[in-house]
mmCIF file of C-alpha atoms and ligand atoms in Angstrom:
data_model
loop_
_atom_site.group_PDB
_atom_site.id
_atom_site.type_symbol
_atom_site.label_atom_id
_atom_site.label_comp_id
_atom_site.label_asym_id
_atom_site.label_seq_id
_atom_site.Cartn_x
_atom_site.Cartn_y
_atom_site.Cartn_z
ATOM 1 C CA MET A 27 -117.597 90.872 74.502
ATOM 2 C CA THR A 28 -120.007 92.516 76.814
ATOM 3 C CA SER A 29 -120.581 91.297 80.346
ATOM 4 C CA ARG A 30 -124.338 91.682 80.036
ATOM 5 C CA THR A 31 -126.810 88.818 80.205
ATOM 6 C CA THR A 32 -129.231 87.615 77.555
ATOM 7 C CA GLN A 33 -132.745 87.555 78.952
ATOM 8 C CA ARG A 34 -134.301 84.213 78.055
ATOM 9 C CA LEU A 35 -137.827 85.138 76.983
ATOM 10 C CA TYR A 36 -138.686 81.485 76.240
ATOM 11 C CA TYR A 37 -138.434 80.671 79.958
ATOM 12 C CA ASP A 38 -141.768 82.331 80.676
ATOM 13 C CA ASP A 39 -143.490 82.175 77.311
ATOM 14 C CA SER A 40 -142.612 79.176 75.198
ATOM 15 C CA PHE A 41 -145.457 80.037 72.804
ATOM 16 C CA ALA A 42 -144.192 83.499 71.763
ATOM 17 C CA ARG A 43 -142.767 83.343 68.248
ATOM 18 C CA GLU A 44 -141.581 86.910 67.559
ATOM 19 C CA PHE A 45 -139.643 89.441 69.587
ATOM 20 C CA GLN A 46 -137.751 92.747 69.474
ATOM 21 C CA ALA A 47 -134.234 92.954 70.891
ATOM 22 C CA GLU A 48 -131.108 95.137 70.930
ATOM 23 C CA VAL A 49 -127.898 93.906 69.326
ATOM 24 C CA LEU A 50 -125.114 93.702 71.918
ATOM 25 C CA SER A 51 -122.406 92.383 69.621
ATOM 26 C CA CYS A 52 -121.896 90.733 66.251
ATOM 27 C CA VAL A 53 -118.515 89.231 65.380
ATOM 28 C CA PRO A 54 -117.257 86.732 62.785
ATOM 29 C CA PHE A 55 -117.789 83.183 64.040
ATOM 30 C CA LYS A 56 -115.210 80.417 63.713
ATOM 31 C CA PRO A 57 -116.647 77.048 64.657
ATOM 32 C CA GLU A 58 -114.363 74.855 66.779
ATOM 33 C CA ARG A 59 -115.681 71.746 65.088
ATOM 34 C CA ASP A 60 -117.205 71.081 61.648
ATOM 35 C CA SER A 61 -114.778 73.627 60.269
ATOM 36 C CA ALA A 62 -114.985 71.849 56.903
ATOM 37 C CA ALA A 63 -118.500 73.167 56.313
ATOM 38 C CA SER A 64 -117.485 76.731 56.832
ATOM 39 C CA ALA A 65 -119.663 79.177 54.995
ATOM 40 C CA PRO A 66 -119.015 82.566 56.606
ATOM 41 C CA ALA A 67 -121.027 82.997 59.817
ATOM 42 C CA TRP A 68 -121.378 85.564 62.596
ATOM 43 C CA SER A 69 -121.933 85.199 66.319
ATOM 44 C CA LEU A 70 -124.669 87.560 67.428
ATOM 45 C CA THR A 71 -125.630 88.407 71.007
ATOM 46 C CA LEU A 72 -128.851 90.177 71.987
ATOM 47 C CA ASP A 73 -130.179 91.650 75.223
ATOM 48 C CA ARG A 74 -133.152 89.241 75.042
ATOM 49 C CA THR A 75 -134.136 86.262 72.945
ATOM 50 C CA LEU A 76 -136.785 83.667 72.193
ATOM 51 C CA PHE A 77 -134.222 81.398 70.524
ATOM 52 C CA TYR A 78 -133.656 78.212 72.500
ATOM 53 C CA PRO A 79 -130.008 77.042 72.599
ATOM 54 C CA THR A 80 -129.089 73.336 72.329
ATOM 55 C CA SER A 81 -129.205 72.029 75.911
ATOM 56 C CA GLY A 82 -130.802 69.411 78.129
ATOM 57 C CA GLY A 83 -131.408 67.028 75.222
ATOM 58 C CA GLN A 84 -133.460 69.586 73.235
ATOM 59 C CA PRO A 85 -131.953 70.884 69.963
ATOM 60 C CA HIS A 86 -131.652 74.593 69.192
ATOM 61 C CA ASP A 87 -134.241 76.695 67.433
ATOM 62 C CA ARG A 88 -133.913 78.033 63.923
ATOM 63 C CA GLY A 89 -135.509 81.092 62.372
ATOM 64 C CA ARG A 90 -134.617 84.641 61.361
ATOM 65 C CA ILE A 91 -133.252 87.758 63.003
ATOM 66 C CA ASP A 92 -134.033 90.626 60.632
ATOM 67 C CA ASP A 93 -132.854 89.256 57.279
ATOM 68 C CA ALA A 94 -130.219 86.924 58.778
ATOM 69 C CA LYS A 95 -130.857 83.189 59.039
ATOM 70 C CA VAL A 96 -130.251 81.624 62.479
ATOM 71 C CA LEU A 97 -128.102 78.529 61.856
ATOM 72 C CA ASP A 98 -127.316 77.517 65.425
ATOM 73 C CA VAL A 99 -127.905 78.744 68.975
ATOM 74 C CA LEU A 100 -125.322 78.173 71.708
ATOM 75 C CA ASP A 101 -125.671 78.442 75.463
ATOM 76 C CA GLU A 102 -122.621 80.282 76.827
ATOM 77 C CA GLY A 103 -123.595 80.673 80.473
ATOM 78 C CA ASP A 104 -125.138 84.129 80.851
ATOM 79 C CA MET A 105 -125.105 84.806 77.130
ATOM 80 C CA ILE A 106 -126.815 83.095 74.246
ATOM 81 C CA LEU A 107 -124.918 83.110 70.952
ATOM 82 C CA HIS A 108 -126.988 83.225 67.788
ATOM 83 C CA ILE A 109 -124.941 81.905 64.874
ATOM 84 C CA VAL A 110 -126.245 83.787 61.837
ATOM 85 C CA ASP A 111 -125.415 83.764 58.130
ATOM 86 C CA LYS A 112 -124.910 87.542 57.771
ATOM 87 C CA PRO A 113 -123.697 90.336 60.045
ATOM 88 C CA LEU A 114 -126.216 92.634 61.747
ATOM 89 C CA SER A 115 -125.381 96.169 62.816
ATOM 90 C CA ALA A 116 -126.095 97.677 66.221
ATOM 91 C CA GLY A 117 -129.628 98.713 67.082
ATOM 92 C CA SER A 118 -133.022 97.124 67.344
ATOM 93 C CA VAL A 119 -133.732 93.861 65.516
ATOM 94 C CA LYS A 120 -136.761 91.632 65.069
ATOM 95 C CA GLY A 121 -136.492 87.896 65.667
ATOM 96 C CA ALA A 122 -138.858 85.145 64.496
ATOM 97 C CA VAL A 123 -138.568 81.524 65.601
ATOM 98 C CA ASP A 124 -139.210 78.679 63.124
ATOM 99 C CA TRP A 125 -142.424 77.654 64.847
ATOM 100 C CA GLU A 126 -142.973 74.268 63.238
ATOM 101 C CA ARG A 127 -139.573 73.061 64.426
ATOM 102 C CA ARG A 128 -139.964 74.547 67.915
ATOM 103 C CA PHE A 129 -143.478 73.176 68.462
ATOM 104 C CA ASP A 130 -142.296 69.718 67.378
ATOM 105 C CA HIS A 131 -139.451 69.938 69.914
ATOM 106 C CA MET A 132 -141.909 70.972 72.632
ATOM 107 C CA GLN A 133 -144.171 68.023 71.837
ATOM 108 C CA GLN A 134 -141.238 65.587 72.077
ATOM 109 C CA HIS A 135 -139.750 67.204 75.204
ATOM 110 C CA THR A 136 -143.002 67.392 77.191
ATOM 111 C CA GLY A 137 -143.775 63.853 76.002
ATOM 112 C CA GLN A 138 -140.414 62.771 77.388
ATOM 113 C CA HIS A 139 -141.148 64.267 80.838
ATOM 114 C CA LEU A 140 -144.461 62.430 80.923
ATOM 115 C CA LEU A 141 -143.045 59.114 79.665
ATOM 116 C CA SER A 142 -140.159 59.273 82.159
ATOM 117 C CA ALA A 143 -142.580 60.055 85.001
ATOM 118 C CA ILE A 144 -144.823 57.080 84.164
ATOM 119 C CA PHE A 145 -141.826 54.710 83.806
ATOM 120 C CA LEU A 146 -140.659 55.840 87.245
ATOM 121 C CA GLU A 147 -144.117 55.492 88.771
ATOM 122 C CA HIS A 148 -144.951 52.099 87.229
ATOM 123 C CA HIS A 149 -141.563 50.391 87.274
ATOM 124 C CA GLY A 150 -139.294 52.496 89.480
ATOM 125 C CA LEU A 151 -137.040 52.989 86.430
ATOM 126 C CA PRO A 152 -135.238 56.364 86.431
ATOM 127 C CA THR A 153 -134.392 58.114 83.152
ATOM 128 C CA VAL A 154 -130.628 58.622 82.914
ATOM 129 C CA SER A 155 -130.547 60.405 79.553
ATOM 130 C CA PHE A 156 -132.735 61.942 76.861
ATOM 131 C CA HIS A 157 -131.992 62.618 73.206
ATOM 132 C CA LEU A 158 -134.304 64.451 70.840
ATOM 133 C CA GLY A 159 -133.424 63.391 67.287
ATOM 134 C CA ALA A 160 -134.577 64.553 63.871
ATOM 135 C CA GLU A 161 -136.835 61.502 63.441
ATOM 136 C CA LEU A 162 -136.958 59.714 66.785
ATOM 137 C CA SER A 163 -136.370 60.614 70.399
ATOM 138 C CA THR A 164 -134.891 58.263 72.969
ATOM 139 C CA ILE A 165 -134.709 57.892 76.731
ATOM 140 C CA ASP A 166 -132.296 55.592 78.541
ATOM 141 C CA LEU A 167 -133.721 53.860 81.622
ATOM 142 C CA ARG A 168 -131.697 52.087 84.276
ATOM 143 C CA GLY A 169 -132.937 48.870 85.896
ATOM 144 C CA THR A 170 -134.646 45.641 84.897
ATOM 145 C CA GLU A 171 -136.171 45.326 81.437
ATOM 146 C CA PRO A 172 -139.932 46.003 81.355
ATOM 147 C CA SER A 173 -141.965 43.224 79.682
ATOM 148 C CA PRO A 174 -143.819 43.921 76.390
ATOM 149 C CA ALA A 175 -147.122 43.806 78.316
ATOM 150 C CA SER A 176 -145.949 46.368 80.860
ATOM 151 C CA LEU A 177 -144.668 48.608 78.041
ATOM 152 C CA GLU A 178 -148.132 48.637 76.584
ATOM 153 C CA ALA A 179 -149.475 49.562 80.028
ATOM 154 C CA VAL A 180 -146.954 52.449 80.231
ATOM 155 C CA GLU A 181 -147.958 53.667 76.766
ATOM 156 C CA HIS A 182 -151.615 53.438 77.727
ATOM 157 C CA ALA A 183 -151.095 55.358 80.989
ATOM 158 C CA VAL A 184 -149.111 58.099 79.181
ATOM 159 C CA ASN A 185 -151.853 58.576 76.599
ATOM 160 C CA GLN A 186 -154.470 58.609 79.337
ATOM 161 C CA VAL A 187 -152.712 61.653 80.871
ATOM 162 C CA ILE A 188 -152.523 63.213 77.393
ATOM 163 C CA PHE A 189 -156.299 62.792 76.907
ATOM 164 C CA GLU A 190 -156.957 64.307 80.355
ATOM 165 C CA ASP A 191 -155.298 67.479 78.989
ATOM 166 C CA ARG A 192 -153.632 68.372 82.276
ATOM 167 C CA PRO A 193 -152.135 71.873 82.677
ATOM 168 C CA ILE A 194 -148.362 72.305 82.491
ATOM 169 C CA THR A 195 -146.753 75.153 84.413
ATOM 170 C CA VAL A 196 -143.335 76.628 85.101
ATOM 171 C CA LYS A 197 -142.183 76.855 88.737
ATOM 172 C CA TYR A 198 -139.187 78.686 90.180
ATOM 173 C CA GLY A 199 -137.378 78.031 93.445
ATOM 174 C CA THR A 200 -134.113 77.116 95.110
ATOM 175 C CA ALA A 201 -133.152 73.434 95.256
ATOM 176 C CA PRO A 202 -134.607 72.979 98.798
ATOM 177 C CA GLU A 203 -137.793 74.817 97.766
ATOM 178 C CA LEU A 204 -138.214 72.637 94.693
ATOM 179 C CA SER A 205 -137.557 69.531 96.742
ATOM 180 C CA GLN A 206 -140.321 70.617 99.114
ATOM 181 C CA MET A 207 -142.640 71.059 96.128
ATOM 182 C CA GLY A 208 -141.975 67.431 95.202
ATOM 183 C CA VAL A 209 -138.940 67.415 92.873
ATOM 184 C CA ARG A 210 -137.384 63.974 93.380
ATOM 185 C CA LYS A 211 -134.231 64.566 91.344
ATOM 186 C CA GLN A 212 -131.140 65.805 93.217
ATOM 187 C CA VAL A 213 -130.044 69.170 91.816
ATOM 188 C CA GLU A 214 -126.458 70.340 92.251
ATOM 189 C CA ARG A 215 -126.926 73.917 91.030
ATOM 190 C CA THR A 216 -127.458 76.805 93.397
ATOM 191 C CA GLY A 217 -129.632 79.910 93.083
ATOM 192 C CA VAL A 218 -133.121 80.060 91.628
ATOM 193 C CA LEU A 219 -133.940 77.048 89.496
ATOM 194 C CA ARG A 220 -136.680 76.399 86.995
ATOM 195 C CA ALA A 221 -138.936 73.365 87.038
ATOM 196 C CA ILE A 222 -141.777 72.080 84.850
ATOM 197 C CA GLU A 223 -144.899 70.707 86.457
ATOM 198 C CA ILE A 224 -147.395 68.386 84.796
ATOM 199 C CA GLU A 225 -150.308 68.685 87.181
ATOM 200 C CA GLY A 226 -150.615 65.672 89.460
ATOM 201 C CA VAL A 227 -147.981 63.686 87.543
ATOM 202 C CA ASP A 228 -144.532 65.216 87.532
ATOM 203 C CA LEU A 229 -142.354 68.094 88.721
ATOM 204 C CA GLN A 230 -138.988 68.146 87.039
ATOM 205 C CA PRO A 231 -136.105 70.673 86.988
ATOM 206 C CA CYS A 232 -135.705 71.680 83.343
ATOM 207 C CA GLY A 233 -134.621 74.663 81.243
ATOM 208 C CA GLY A 234 -136.469 73.488 78.117
ATOM 209 C CA THR A 235 -139.530 74.788 76.313
ATOM 210 C CA HIS A 236 -142.792 72.996 77.079
ATOM 211 C CA LEU A 237 -146.430 72.795 76.046
ATOM 212 C CA LYS A 238 -149.299 74.441 77.952
ATOM 213 C CA SER A 239 -151.210 71.235 78.542
ATOM 214 C CA THR A 240 -150.683 67.511 77.963
ATOM 215 C CA GLY A 241 -153.331 67.357 75.223
ATOM 216 C CA GLN A 242 -150.936 69.246 72.943
ATOM 217 C CA ILE A 243 -148.646 66.190 72.923
ATOM 218 C CA GLY A 244 -151.310 64.613 70.707
ATOM 219 C CA LEU A 245 -150.346 60.971 71.108
ATOM 220 C CA LEU A 246 -147.237 59.137 72.241
ATOM 221 C CA LEU A 247 -146.021 55.880 70.734
ATOM 222 C CA ILE A 248 -143.209 53.779 72.164
ATOM 223 C CA ARG A 249 -141.239 52.277 69.307
ATOM 224 C CA ARG A 250 -138.145 50.097 69.722
ATOM 225 C CA CYS A 251 -136.324 49.058 72.874
ATOM 226 C CA ALA A 252 -132.627 48.179 72.767
ATOM 227 C CA LYS A 253 -130.064 47.335 75.445
ATOM 228 C CA ILE A 254 -127.318 49.979 75.533
ATOM 229 C CA ARG A 255 -124.579 48.841 77.931
ATOM 230 C CA GLN A 256 -126.367 48.681 81.317
ATOM 231 C CA ASP A 257 -129.432 50.693 80.255
ATOM 232 C CA TRP A 258 -132.592 50.227 78.206
ATOM 233 C CA ARG A 259 -132.999 52.681 75.363
ATOM 234 C CA PHE A 260 -136.583 53.387 74.309
ATOM 235 C CA GLU A 261 -137.419 55.159 71.077
ATOM 236 C CA PHE A 262 -140.627 57.143 71.115
ATOM 237 C CA VAL A 263 -142.530 59.644 68.998
ATOM 238 C CA CYS A 264 -145.049 62.339 69.920
ATOM 239 C CA GLY A 265 -147.412 64.687 68.091
ATOM 240 C CA GLN A 266 -147.108 64.946 64.309
ATOM 241 C CA ARG A 267 -144.281 62.413 64.383
ATOM 242 C CA THR A 268 -146.728 59.792 65.705
ATOM 243 C CA GLN A 269 -149.018 60.400 62.743
ATOM 244 C CA ARG A 270 -146.062 60.149 60.340
ATOM 245 C CA ALA A 271 -144.769 56.948 61.977
ATOM 246 C CA ALA A 272 -148.203 55.277 61.985
ATOM 247 C CA HIS A 273 -148.787 56.323 58.363
ATOM 248 C CA ALA A 274 -145.355 55.014 57.279
ATOM 249 C CA ASP A 275 -145.960 51.706 59.119
ATOM 250 C CA PHE A 276 -149.281 51.236 57.389
ATOM 251 C CA GLN A 277 -147.893 52.113 53.946
ATOM 252 C CA LEU A 278 -145.107 49.591 54.500
ATOM 253 C CA LEU A 279 -147.583 46.861 55.473
ATOM 254 C CA ARG A 280 -149.764 47.729 52.485
ATOM 255 C CA ARG A 281 -146.793 47.439 50.110
ATOM 256 C CA VAL A 282 -145.773 44.093 51.627
ATOM 257 C CA ALA A 283 -149.348 42.797 51.261
ATOM 258 C CA GLU A 284 -149.368 43.964 47.626
ATOM 259 C CA ARG A 285 -146.060 42.209 47.001
ATOM 260 C CA PHE A 286 -147.421 39.024 48.600
ATOM 261 C CA ASN A 287 -150.729 39.481 46.812
ATOM 262 C CA CYS A 288 -152.650 38.904 50.060
ATOM 263 C CA ALA A 289 -154.890 40.751 52.501
ATOM 264 C CA LEU A 290 -153.211 42.852 55.224
ATOM 265 C CA ALA A 291 -154.429 40.462 57.907
ATOM 266 C CA ASP A 292 -152.785 37.531 56.104
ATOM 267 C CA ILE A 293 -149.263 39.002 55.852
ATOM 268 C CA LEU A 294 -147.821 36.907 58.661
ATOM 269 C CA SER A 295 -149.314 33.560 57.565
ATOM 270 C CA THR A 296 -148.303 34.320 53.950
ATOM 271 C CA ALA A 297 -144.727 35.145 55.012
ATOM 272 C CA ASP A 298 -144.584 31.891 57.006
ATOM 273 C CA ARG A 299 -145.807 29.927 54.007
ATOM 274 C CA ILE A 300 -143.316 31.598 51.634
ATOM 275 C CA LEU A 301 -140.411 30.983 54.021
ATOM 276 C CA SER A 302 -141.351 27.342 54.451
ATOM 277 C CA GLU A 303 -141.606 26.937 50.648
ATOM 278 C CA ARG A 304 -138.214 28.564 50.318
ATOM 279 C CA ASP A 305 -136.689 26.080 52.801
ATOM 280 C CA THR A 306 -138.186 23.132 50.929
ATOM 281 C CA LEU A 307 -136.927 24.489 47.598
ATOM 282 C CA HIS A 308 -133.479 25.065 49.055
ATOM 283 C CA LYS A 309 -133.285 21.444 50.196
ATOM 284 C CA THR A 310 -134.502 20.251 46.784
ATOM 285 C CA VAL A 311 -131.918 22.364 44.959
ATOM 286 C CA GLN A 312 -129.167 20.983 47.198
ATOM 287 C CA LEU A 313 -130.295 17.437 46.464
ATOM 288 C CA ILE A 314 -130.471 18.030 42.696
ATOM 289 C CA THR A 315 -127.082 19.779 42.721
ATOM 290 C CA GLN A 316 -125.561 16.799 44.481
ATOM 291 C CA ARG A 317 -127.102 14.364 41.995
ATOM 292 C CA LEU A 318 -125.953 16.509 39.058
ATOM 293 C CA ALA A 319 -122.403 16.698 40.454
ATOM 294 C CA GLU A 320 -122.334 12.915 40.825
ATOM 295 C CA ALA A 321 -123.622 12.320 37.296
ATOM 296 C CA GLU A 322 -121.346 14.891 35.656
ATOM 297 C CA ALA A 323 -118.283 13.684 37.566
ATOM 298 C CA SER A 324 -119.005 10.104 36.556
ATOM 299 C CA VAL A 325 -119.153 10.986 32.828
ATOM 300 C CA ILE A 326 -115.953 13.045 32.967
ATOM 301 C CA LEU A 327 -114.022 10.474 34.974
ATOM 302 C CA GLN A 328 -114.968 7.755 32.488
ATOM 303 C CA SER A 329 -113.768 9.819 29.536
ATOM 304 C CA THR A 330 -110.545 11.066 31.168
ATOM 305 C CA PRO A 331 -107.945 8.341 31.654
ATOM 306 C CA VAL A 332 -105.063 8.469 34.111
ATOM 307 C CA SER A 333 -102.096 9.984 32.213
ATOM 308 C CA PRO A 334 -98.720 8.241 31.871
ATOM 309 C CA ASN A 335 -97.329 10.287 34.758
ATOM 310 C CA GLY A 336 -99.864 8.601 37.049
ATOM 311 C CA THR A 337 -102.421 11.365 37.628
ATOM 312 C CA ARG A 338 -105.752 12.205 36.091
ATOM 313 C CA LEU A 339 -105.985 15.965 35.675
ATOM 314 C CA ILE A 340 -109.430 17.473 35.194
ATOM 315 C CA SER A 341 -109.533 21.232 34.754
ATOM 316 C CA ARG A 342 -112.595 23.247 33.890
ATOM 317 C CA LEU A 343 -113.571 26.867 33.447
ATOM 318 C CA ILE A 344 -117.156 26.708 34.641
ATOM 319 C CA GLN A 345 -120.072 28.934 33.694
ATOM 320 C CA GLY A 346 -123.835 28.760 33.543
ATOM 321 C CA VAL A 347 -124.227 27.551 37.137
ATOM 322 C CA GLU A 348 -123.914 29.127 40.584
ATOM 323 C CA PRO A 349 -120.364 29.261 42.066
ATOM 324 C CA GLY A 350 -121.677 26.990 44.856
ATOM 325 C CA TYR A 351 -121.670 24.115 42.354
ATOM 326 C CA LEU A 352 -117.860 23.971 42.356
ATOM 327 C CA VAL A 353 -117.614 22.371 45.810
ATOM 328 C CA PRO A 354 -119.875 19.305 45.294
ATOM 329 C CA PHE A 355 -118.530 18.867 41.755
ATOM 330 C CA ALA A 356 -114.874 18.963 42.864
ATOM 331 C CA THR A 357 -115.668 16.704 45.833
ATOM 332 C CA GLN A 358 -117.162 14.077 43.517
ATOM 333 C CA LEU A 359 -114.232 14.244 41.067
ATOM 334 C CA ALA A 360 -111.677 13.949 43.876
ATOM 335 C CA GLN A 361 -113.250 10.719 45.076
ATOM 336 C CA ALA A 362 -111.584 8.905 42.179
ATOM 337 C CA GLU A 363 -108.056 7.557 42.705
ATOM 338 C CA LYS A 364 -105.142 9.674 41.428
ATOM 339 C CA THR A 365 -107.457 12.500 40.408
ATOM 340 C CA VAL A 366 -106.779 16.234 40.610
ATOM 341 C CA ALA A 367 -109.703 18.606 39.926
ATOM 342 C CA LEU A 368 -109.041 22.273 39.133
ATOM 343 C CA LEU A 369 -112.287 24.228 38.844
ATOM 344 C CA VAL A 370 -112.590 27.969 38.226
ATOM 345 C CA HIS A 371 -115.930 29.767 38.029
ATOM 346 C CA GLN A 372 -115.637 32.178 35.119
ATOM 347 C CA ASP A 373 -118.058 34.936 36.170
ATOM 348 C CA SER A 374 -117.239 35.114 39.879
ATOM 349 C CA GLY A 375 -113.548 34.131 39.944
ATOM 350 C CA ASN A 376 -114.185 31.413 42.556
ATOM 351 C CA LEU A 377 -111.596 28.610 42.560
ATOM 352 C CA VAL A 378 -111.765 25.093 43.966
ATOM 353 C CA PHE A 379 -108.739 22.786 43.783
ATOM 354 C CA ALA A 380 -109.298 19.222 45.044
ATOM 355 C CA GLN A 381 -107.458 15.921 44.834
ATOM 356 C CA HIS A 382 -107.742 12.312 45.859
ATOM 357 C CA PRO A 383 -105.007 11.845 48.505
ATOM 358 C CA SER A 384 -103.340 9.287 46.228
ATOM 359 C CA ALA A 385 -102.553 12.055 43.693
ATOM 360 C CA GLY A 386 -99.972 13.260 46.236
ATOM 361 C CA MET A 387 -99.956 16.991 45.480
ATOM 362 C CA ASP A 388 -100.634 20.005 47.703
ATOM 363 C CA MET A 389 -103.834 21.829 46.750
ATOM 364 C CA ASN A 390 -103.412 24.553 49.377
ATOM 365 C CA GLY A 391 -99.878 25.259 48.120
ATOM 366 C CA LEU A 392 -101.130 25.295 44.549
ATOM 367 C CA LEU A 393 -103.925 27.749 45.395
ATOM 368 C CA ARG A 394 -101.483 29.984 47.207
ATOM 369 C CA GLN A 395 -99.155 30.115 44.189
ATOM 370 C CA VAL A 396 -102.025 30.978 41.837
ATOM 371 C CA LEU A 397 -103.403 33.674 44.156
ATOM 372 C CA GLU A 398 -99.936 35.131 44.629
ATOM 373 C CA LYS A 399 -99.597 35.475 40.893
ATOM 374 C CA LEU A 400 -103.087 36.776 40.070
ATOM 375 C CA GLY A 401 -104.372 38.270 43.336
ATOM 376 C CA GLY A 402 -107.125 36.981 45.595
ATOM 377 C CA LYS A 403 -107.948 35.300 48.882
ATOM 378 C CA GLY A 404 -108.428 31.745 50.028
ATOM 379 C CA GLY A 405 -106.984 28.666 51.694
ATOM 380 C CA GLY A 406 -107.606 25.067 52.630
ATOM 381 C CA THR A 407 -105.902 21.731 53.205
ATOM 382 C CA ARG A 408 -103.513 19.529 51.276
ATOM 383 C CA ASP A 409 -106.450 17.819 49.514
ATOM 384 C CA PHE A 410 -109.003 20.596 49.216
ATOM 385 C CA ALA A 411 -108.591 24.359 48.824
ATOM 386 C CA ARG A 412 -110.922 27.140 47.736
ATOM 387 C CA GLY A 413 -110.528 30.826 47.078
ATOM 388 C CA ARG A 414 -111.613 33.797 45.042
ATOM 389 C CA LEU A 415 -109.764 36.032 42.600
ATOM 390 C CA ASN A 416 -109.877 39.781 43.160
ATOM 391 C CA ASP A 417 -110.614 40.169 39.469
ATOM 392 C CA ALA A 418 -112.966 37.627 37.876
ATOM 393 C CA ALA A 419 -111.601 38.602 34.448
ATOM 394 C CA GLN A 420 -108.456 36.639 35.425
ATOM 395 C CA SER A 421 -110.412 33.348 35.727
ATOM 396 C CA ALA A 422 -109.047 31.748 32.546
ATOM 397 C CA HIS A 423 -105.485 32.859 33.398
ATOM 398 C CA ALA A 424 -105.849 31.364 36.884
ATOM 399 C CA LEU A 425 -106.863 28.021 35.413
ATOM 400 C CA ASP A 426 -103.916 28.106 32.976
ATOM 401 C CA ALA A 427 -101.534 29.014 35.805
ATOM 402 C CA ALA A 428 -102.775 26.150 38.009
ATOM 403 C CA ARG A 429 -102.476 23.682 35.119
ATOM 404 C CA GLU A 430 -98.940 24.855 34.343
ATOM 405 C CA ILE A 431 -97.884 24.191 37.911
ATOM 406 C CA VAL A 432 -99.516 20.754 38.077
ATOM 407 C CA GLN A 433 -98.379 19.610 34.638
ATOM 408 C CA PRO A 434 -95.456 21.829 33.668
ATOM 409 C CA ALA A 435 -93.981 20.345 30.523
ATOM 410 C CA THR A 436 -96.601 17.966 29.259
ATOM 411 C CA THR A 437 -99.059 18.630 26.496
ATOM 412 C CA LYS A 438 -102.156 20.429 27.602
ATOM 413 C CA THR A 439 -105.349 18.386 27.717
ATOM 414 C CA GLU A 440 -108.519 19.723 26.247
ATOM 415 C CA ASN A 441 -110.490 21.930 28.567
ATOM 416 C CA PRO A 442 -113.953 22.445 27.277
ATOM 417 C CA VAL A 443 -116.100 25.025 29.013
ATOM 418 C CA THR A 444 -118.877 23.354 30.972
HETATM 419 ZN ZN1 ZN B 19 -136.752 68.599 80.366
#
């Protein structure tokens, strides 16, 4: 490797898209991580570049250098490594940055500086980290949670600065010089530093690429807020992403209104009405299920006498109803003296074993034996146990197995399917 330095052309002109440079080196690249996705790649260094490397929360640029595709850009101190998909030979090359991607990053990054500055000014909340994602960007703020009303005020103030189209400039200076210019953040690094100024609003040390004026941010929208350990994480979008987010929100609302067959303005009242109807229906279904379980249990108990061995065994493979029916049905059956109810839901493999305490068996033990034999999960008490087979196709076998254990040598009773 050469000891030379890559000149970072994007420091002074973040709007230049194409450049000429000399190849310093080009060697096969072996990624330390993600080695699974290893199409052959080369690490290319140039004497100068417009390609921004992943750093400071801003992702790397993409684009082309001659006919090679730039897959990744790494900051290696004095050098910038361009990870490319084919080798380039020594000499002069032409680079072109994927402008759509870069401009989007600039909109989000400048938007972040502005949003952080307004949060600090309005609420004294410092930004402790920034992430620029493919869809959403986030900042983490430390301090007390801002109220929804104050968030709206922050959003309003940010967009006010955007509409004022204030100039954005790059400043250079040592840490004490920058501090004198108004940089509030403590900077550890020595030598000449770079800072970004939004006129009258913010001066921030930063190595990123930024817009020329705040108007280019377009519009900023604060989206969700979530508590992340001790900090508040705010999602936000700027520029074209704001248009996409607003469009997607509206399309979603439109589809919901269509589904509800109501006007957009009535979505909330319609949803409330539907939810309240659902609750009423749920209560009605529970009531009817209970009544049905009582009626069905009564008919079965009347037609099933206590056997000579002193128990009344009722076993059913159940279908045509929800698995939830097994519990009230078994509960009703087990209210009769000496009764054991073995219910298996055919389609789902749910099992409920219940007994009147006078039957004197162990339903939990019985369930365990059946599940051990056929596979599944569950548990319960001596009088009531429920579970589920891993394989619903074993439902009939599970019922047979339970019956065998309860009534080993006697003749099997009829077990019609309900
Ligand atoms: Zn920055």
